[in-house]
Coordinates of C-alpha atoms and ligand atoms in Angstrom, one line a residue:
M2 CA -31.3 88.6 65.7
P3 CA -28.4 85.6 65.6
L4 CA -25.2 86.4 64.5
R5 CA -24.2 86.5 61.4
W6 CA -21.9 84.6 59.6
N7 CA -19.5 86.4 57.8
P8 CA -17.1 84.2 56.5
D9 CA -14.8 87.1 55.1
L10 CA -14.0 88.4 58.5
T11 CA -10.3 89.3 58.4
A12 CA -8.7 89.2 61.9
A13 CA -8.8 93.0 62.3
D14 CA -12.7 92.5 62.5
V15 CA -12.3 90.3 64.8
T16 CA -11.8 91.8 68.1
P17 CA -14.3 94.2 67.9
E18 CA -16.7 91.9 68.0
T19 CA -15.4 89.4 70.2
L20 CA -15.6 92.3 72.6
F21 CA -18.9 92.9 71.4
R22 CA -20.1 89.5 72.4
Q23 CA -18.7 89.3 75.6
R24 CA -19.3 92.7 76.6
R25 CA -23.3 91.3 75.9
L26 CA -23.0 88.2 77.5
L27 CA -21.3 89.7 80.1
M28 CA -24.1 92.1 80.6
K29 CA -26.7 89.2 80.4
G30 CA -24.7 87.4 83.5
V31 CA -25.1 91.0 85.3
A32 CA -28.7 91.3 85.3
A33 CA -29.3 87.7 86.7
A34 CA -26.8 88.8 89.5
S35 CA -28.1 92.5 90.1
A36 CA -25.1 94.4 91.3
S37 CA -24.0 96.8 89.7
A38 CA -20.4 97.1 91.4
V39 CA -19.9 93.3 90.2
F40 CA -20.5 94.9 86.1
S41 CA -16.7 96.5 86.5
A42 CA -15.0 94.2 87.6
A43 CA -16.6 91.7 85.9
T44 CA -16.3 93.0 82.6
E45 CA -12.8 94.2 83.8
Q46 CA -12.0 90.1 84.1
L47 CA -13.9 89.2 81.1
L48 CA -12.5 91.8 78.8
A49 CA -9.2 91.1 80.3
A50 CA -9.6 87.5 80.3
A51 CA -10.8 88.0 75.7
Q52 CA -7.3 90.2 75.6
K53 CA -4.9 87.6 77.2
E54 CA -6.0 84.8 75.3
I55 CA -4.4 86.6 72.5
A56 CA -1.6 87.6 74.1
D57 CA -1.1 83.4 74.7
V58 CA -1.4 82.7 71.3
R59 CA 1.0 85.2 70.7
K60 CA 3.7 84.0 73.1
G61 CA 3.2 80.3 71.4
V62 CA 2.8 79.2 74.8
I63 CA 0.5 76.1 73.5
T64 CA 2.2 74.8 70.3
L65 CA 2.4 72.2 68.1
D66 CA 5.1 72.1 65.0
E67 CA 2.2 70.8 62.7
A68 CA 0.8 73.2 59.9
Q69 CA -2.3 74.6 61.4
T70 CA -5.4 74.2 58.5
P71 CA -6.9 77.1 56.9
F72 CA -9.6 78.8 58.9
K73 CA -11.8 78.8 55.4
D74 CA -11.6 75.5 55.3
V75 CA -11.9 74.5 59.0
S76 CA -15.5 76.6 58.8
T77 CA -16.7 75.3 55.7
Y78 CA -16.0 71.7 55.9
T79 CA -18.2 71.2 58.3
N80 CA -19.6 68.4 60.2
F81 CA -23.0 69.5 62.2
Y82 CA -26.4 67.7 60.9
E83 CA -28.5 69.6 63.2
L84 CA -27.7 72.6 60.6
G85 CA -27.8 69.8 57.4
S86 CA -25.8 66.5 56.5
G87 CA -23.4 68.3 54.0
K88 CA -20.1 69.5 54.9
T89 CA -20.8 73.3 53.6
T90 CA -24.4 73.1 54.5
P91 CA -23.9 73.6 58.3
S92 CA -21.9 77.4 57.4
A93 CA -24.5 78.1 54.9
N94 CA -27.6 77.2 57.3
A95 CA -25.0 79.0 59.9
D96 CA -27.6 81.8 60.3
R97 CA -30.3 78.9 62.2
L98 CA -28.9 78.6 65.3
P99 CA -30.3 80.4 67.8
L100 CA -27.0 82.3 70.2
D101 CA -28.6 85.0 71.8
S102 CA -29.2 84.1 75.6
W103 CA -27.2 80.5 75.2
Q104 CA -28.2 78.9 78.5
V105 CA -26.3 75.7 79.9
N106 CA -28.2 72.9 81.6
I107 CA -26.6 71.3 84.7
A108 CA -27.7 68.3 85.9
G109 CA -27.4 65.5 87.8
A110 CA -24.6 64.3 90.3
F111 CA -22.9 67.6 90.9
Q112 CA -23.4 69.6 94.0
Q113 CA -24.3 72.6 92.1
T114 CA -26.8 72.4 89.4
G115 CA -29.2 75.1 87.9
T116 CA -28.9 76.5 84.5
F117 CA -26.1 78.8 83.8
S118 CA -25.7 81.9 81.2
M119 CA -23.1 82.0 79.6
A120 CA -21.3 84.8 81.0
E121 CA -21.8 82.7 84.3
L122 CA -20.4 79.3 83.1
L123 CA -17.4 81.3 81.6
Q124 CA -16.6 83.8 84.1
P125 CA -14.1 82.2 86.4
H126 CA -12.2 80.3 83.7
P127 CA -8.8 82.0 81.6
L128 CA -9.5 81.1 78.5
E129 CA -6.0 79.7 76.5
E130 CA -4.8 78.6 73.3
R131 CA -5.0 74.8 72.6
I132 CA -3.6 73.6 69.3
Y133 CA -4.5 70.7 68.6
R134 CA -4.8 67.5 66.0
F135 CA -9.0 66.8 65.0
R136 CA -8.8 64.0 63.4
C137 CA -13.0 62.5 62.0
V138 CA -13.4 59.1 61.5
E139 CA -14.0 59.2 58.4
G140 CA -10.5 59.6 57.1
W141 CA -9.5 63.8 57.4
S142 CA -8.1 65.8 60.4
M143 CA -6.9 69.4 61.1
V144 CA -5.0 71.2 62.9
I145 CA -6.9 74.0 65.0
P146 CA -6.0 76.4 67.5
W147 CA -8.9 76.6 69.5
I148 CA -9.7 79.0 72.3
G149 CA -10.6 77.3 75.5
F150 CA -10.4 76.3 79.1
P151 CA -9.7 72.4 80.9
L152 CA -13.3 71.1 81.0
K153 CA -12.0 69.5 84.2
D154 CA -12.0 73.1 85.7
L155 CA -16.2 73.6 85.6
L156 CA -15.8 70.2 86.8
Q157 CA -13.9 71.0 89.9
R158 CA -16.1 73.8 90.3
L159 CA -19.9 71.8 90.2
Q160 CA -18.0 69.3 92.1
P161 CA -18.9 65.7 90.9
T162 CA -20.9 63.4 94.0
K163 CA -19.8 59.8 94.3
A164 CA -21.9 58.8 91.6
A165 CA -20.5 60.6 89.2
R166 CA -18.6 58.1 86.6
F167 CA -19.7 59.2 82.9
I168 CA -20.2 62.7 82.2
S169 CA -22.6 63.3 79.4
F170 CA -23.5 66.8 77.0
E171 CA -26.6 67.5 74.9
T172 CA -27.1 69.8 72.1
L173 CA -29.9 72.3 71.5
Y174 CA -33.3 70.5 70.2
D175 CA -35.0 73.0 68.2
P176 CA -36.7 71.8 65.2
S177 CA -37.8 75.2 64.8
Q178 CA -35.2 76.7 63.8
L179 CA -32.3 74.0 63.2
P180 CA -33.7 72.5 59.7
G181 CA -31.4 69.0 60.4
Q182 CA -33.5 68.8 63.1
K183 CA -36.5 68.3 61.0
E184 CA -35.3 64.9 59.2
K185 CA -34.4 61.5 61.0
V186 CA -30.9 61.4 60.4
L187 CA -29.9 61.0 64.1
P188 CA -31.5 60.7 67.1
W189 CA -32.2 63.8 68.4
P190 CA -30.9 65.8 70.8
Y191 CA -27.1 65.1 69.8
R192 CA -25.8 63.3 72.4
E193 CA -22.3 62.4 73.5
A194 CA -20.4 61.9 77.0
L195 CA -17.1 60.5 78.9
R196 CA -16.0 58.6 81.8
L197 CA -15.1 60.7 84.3
D198 CA -11.5 60.2 84.0
E199 CA -11.3 60.9 80.4
A200 CA -14.0 64.3 81.2
M201 CA -11.2 65.2 83.8
H202 CA -8.1 65.0 81.3
P203 CA -5.9 68.2 81.1
L204 CA -6.1 67.7 77.6
T205 CA -9.8 67.7 77.2
I206 CA -11.4 71.4 76.7
L207 CA -14.6 73.4 76.9
A208 CA -13.2 75.3 73.3
V209 CA -15.2 78.7 72.8
G210 CA -13.5 79.8 69.7
M211 CA -10.7 79.3 67.0
Y212 CA -7.9 80.8 65.0
G213 CA -8.0 83.6 67.6
R214 CA -12.2 84.7 67.4
Q215 CA -15.3 83.4 68.8
L216 CA -16.5 79.8 66.9
P217 CA -18.7 80.7 63.7
P218 CA -21.6 78.2 64.3
Q219 CA -21.6 76.2 62.0
N220 CA -18.1 75.0 64.2
G221 CA -20.2 74.7 67.4
A222 CA -20.6 78.5 68.8
P223 CA -21.1 79.3 71.5
I224 CA -19.2 76.3 73.5
R225 CA -18.4 72.5 72.4
L226 CA -16.1 69.7 73.0
V227 CA -12.8 69.0 72.4
V228 CA -10.8 65.6 73.0
P229 CA -7.9 65.5 70.9
W230 CA -7.2 62.4 70.7
K231 CA -11.0 60.5 70.4
Y232 CA -12.5 60.6 66.4
G233 CA -14.0 64.6 66.1
F234 CA -18.0 63.0 66.5
K235 CA -17.3 62.8 70.3
S236 CA -16.6 66.6 70.0
I237 CA -20.0 67.8 70.3
K238 CA -21.1 71.3 69.3
S239 CA -23.1 73.8 70.4
I240 CA -23.4 72.5 74.2
V241 CA -27.0 73.0 76.4
R242 CA -26.7 70.5 78.6
I243 CA -24.0 69.2 80.7
S244 CA -24.9 66.4 83.3
A245 CA -22.8 63.5 85.5
G246 CA -24.2 60.1 86.3
Y247 CA -23.6 56.3 87.2
E248 CA -24.5 54.3 84.5
Q249 CA -22.6 54.4 80.9
P250 CA -25.1 56.5 78.8
Q251 CA -26.9 56.6 75.0
T252 CA -24.0 58.6 72.7
T253 CA -25.8 59.5 69.3
W254 CA -23.6 57.7 67.2
N255 CA -23.3 54.3 68.9
Q256 CA -27.2 54.3 69.1
L257 CA -27.2 54.7 65.5
A258 CA -25.1 52.4 64.7
P259 CA -22.6 50.4 67.3
D260 CA -20.6 48.4 65.4
E261 CA -19.7 50.9 63.4
Y262 CA -19.0 53.9 66.4
G263 CA -18.1 52.7 69.8
F264 CA -18.8 54.3 72.7
Y265 CA -14.6 55.0 73.0
A266 CA -13.8 56.2 70.0
N267 CA -10.0 56.5 70.5
V268 CA -8.4 56.7 67.8
N269 CA -6.7 53.9 66.3
P270 CA -5.4 52.8 63.3
E271 CA -5.6 49.3 64.5
V272 CA -9.2 49.1 64.5
D273 CA -11.5 50.3 61.6
H274 CA -14.4 51.3 60.7
P275 CA -16.6 49.3 58.3
R276 CA -16.8 52.0 55.6
W277 CA -13.1 53.5 56.0
P278 CA -9.9 52.1 57.7
Q279 CA -8.4 53.5 60.3
N280 CA -4.9 53.2 59.6
K281 CA -4.2 56.5 57.3
E282 CA -5.5 60.5 57.2
R283 CA -5.7 63.0 54.6
R284 CA -4.9 66.1 56.0
I285 CA -7.2 68.6 54.8
G286 CA -5.4 70.4 52.3
E287 CA -2.5 68.1 51.4
L288 CA -2.7 65.8 49.0
L289 CA -0.3 62.8 49.9
R290 CA -2.3 60.3 53.5
R291 CA -0.4 60.4 56.3
A292 CA 0.0 57.5 58.4
T293 CA -2.4 57.6 61.6
L294 CA -1.2 57.9 65.3
P295 CA -2.9 56.1 67.9
F296 CA -4.7 57.8 70.0
N297 CA -4.1 60.1 67.6
G298 CA -0.6 60.7 68.5
Y299 CA -1.7 61.8 71.9
G300 CA -0.8 58.1 73.0
D301 CA 1.7 59.3 75.6
E302 CA -0.5 61.8 77.4
V303 CA -3.7 59.6 77.6
A304 CA -3.2 55.6 77.2
S305 CA -2.2 55.0 80.7
L306 CA -6.3 55.5 81.0
Y307 CA -6.8 52.8 79.3
K308 CA -4.4 50.3 80.3
D309 CA -6.7 47.2 81.3
M310 CA -8.9 47.6 78.3
D311 CA -8.8 45.3 74.9
L312 CA -9.6 48.6 72.9
H313 CA -10.9 46.5 70.0
H314 CA -13.6 45.6 72.4
Y315 CA -13.8 49.2 73.4
F316 CA -13.2 50.8 70.3
Ligands
MTE27 N1 -22.1 67.8 67.4 C1 -23.1 68.2 67.2 N2 -24.2 68.8 68.0 N3 -23.7 68.0 66.0 C2 -22.8 67.2 65.0 O1 -23.2 66.9 63.7 N4 -21.1 66.5 64.6 C3 -19.6 65.5 65.0 C4 -19.2 66.3 65.7 N5 -20.1 67.5 66.9 C5 -21.8 67.1 65.5 C6 -20.5 67.4 66.3 C7 -18.8 65.4 63.8 S1 -19.0 63.6 63.2 C8 -17.2 65.6 63.3 S2 -16.3 65.3 62.8 C9 -17.1 66.7 64.5 O2 -18.0 67.6 65.1 C10 -16.8 68.1 63.4 O3 -16.5 68.8 63.7 P1 -15.8 70.6 63.0 O4 -17.2 70.5 61.9 O5 -15.7 71.6 63.8 O6 -14.3 70.3 62.5

């Protein structure tokens, strides 16, 4: 049974669901490990991790001094073409994403490769809240409290080899279940990639939740990328494969329209998209537009990654 998306869940409903799903994920992982002693220790650890993330939220360890976009907007105004190409179709089709038994395949230039259950993937990584600005190339933006962990922690665990210059990500391809994939609106599967130093940057996270709860399917459950200084299309949803390689890989939007969507996709008010100017943005829920900041306001942290590059050319 796929998880049913219920937009009317309140915060009070969330913890039991989160714990329930964490426990189910864990049981699958543990079945693979086949050791009952591991079960209770790992259960404690995973449940504690879930509780800790809520405690972190309360302490406000990671903050951004800007109003958060309401959960309802973030979960219903979405881009997820696998679930339909409108803004509200992904939430309407949310139950089409087959979340049970989700696995992530790790391949290419890593010392550790293989196929991981969600429990195996998440288990060593404490979850934390990160409140980030999120800017779409279409000209809207949001402020979202994600729950996740730094991608670099997973990469360090997988040990990239010398051949790993780029990290690539792929979304589930299953046209029998994902209605949007019956149409050729995008080259499927959805693919994205980062240069290794971008992937290793401490701001880059893999998110499994937002607003204190698990990610809704339409926001990329069970695991998605979030790269806050890049346009939203780099933040690939519902990942089933992570691979490392030497050559710059093909990415979906860049492949579809290279003049409109660059590989780097750093938020840049000086480089307009042919259809949407990029120097202003509308924060969802606000009337007036505001100035877009270079690197979406994360320039102090990330500009050095691009110091020798012409960002008008490498947009
Ligand atoms: N990932 C997949 N697999 N499929 C998509 O259609 N859309 C991208 C990105 N990740 C997309 C995706 C785009 S264009 C944007 S702007 C963001 O997801 C939107 O994320 P949100 O809907 O959670 O705000």
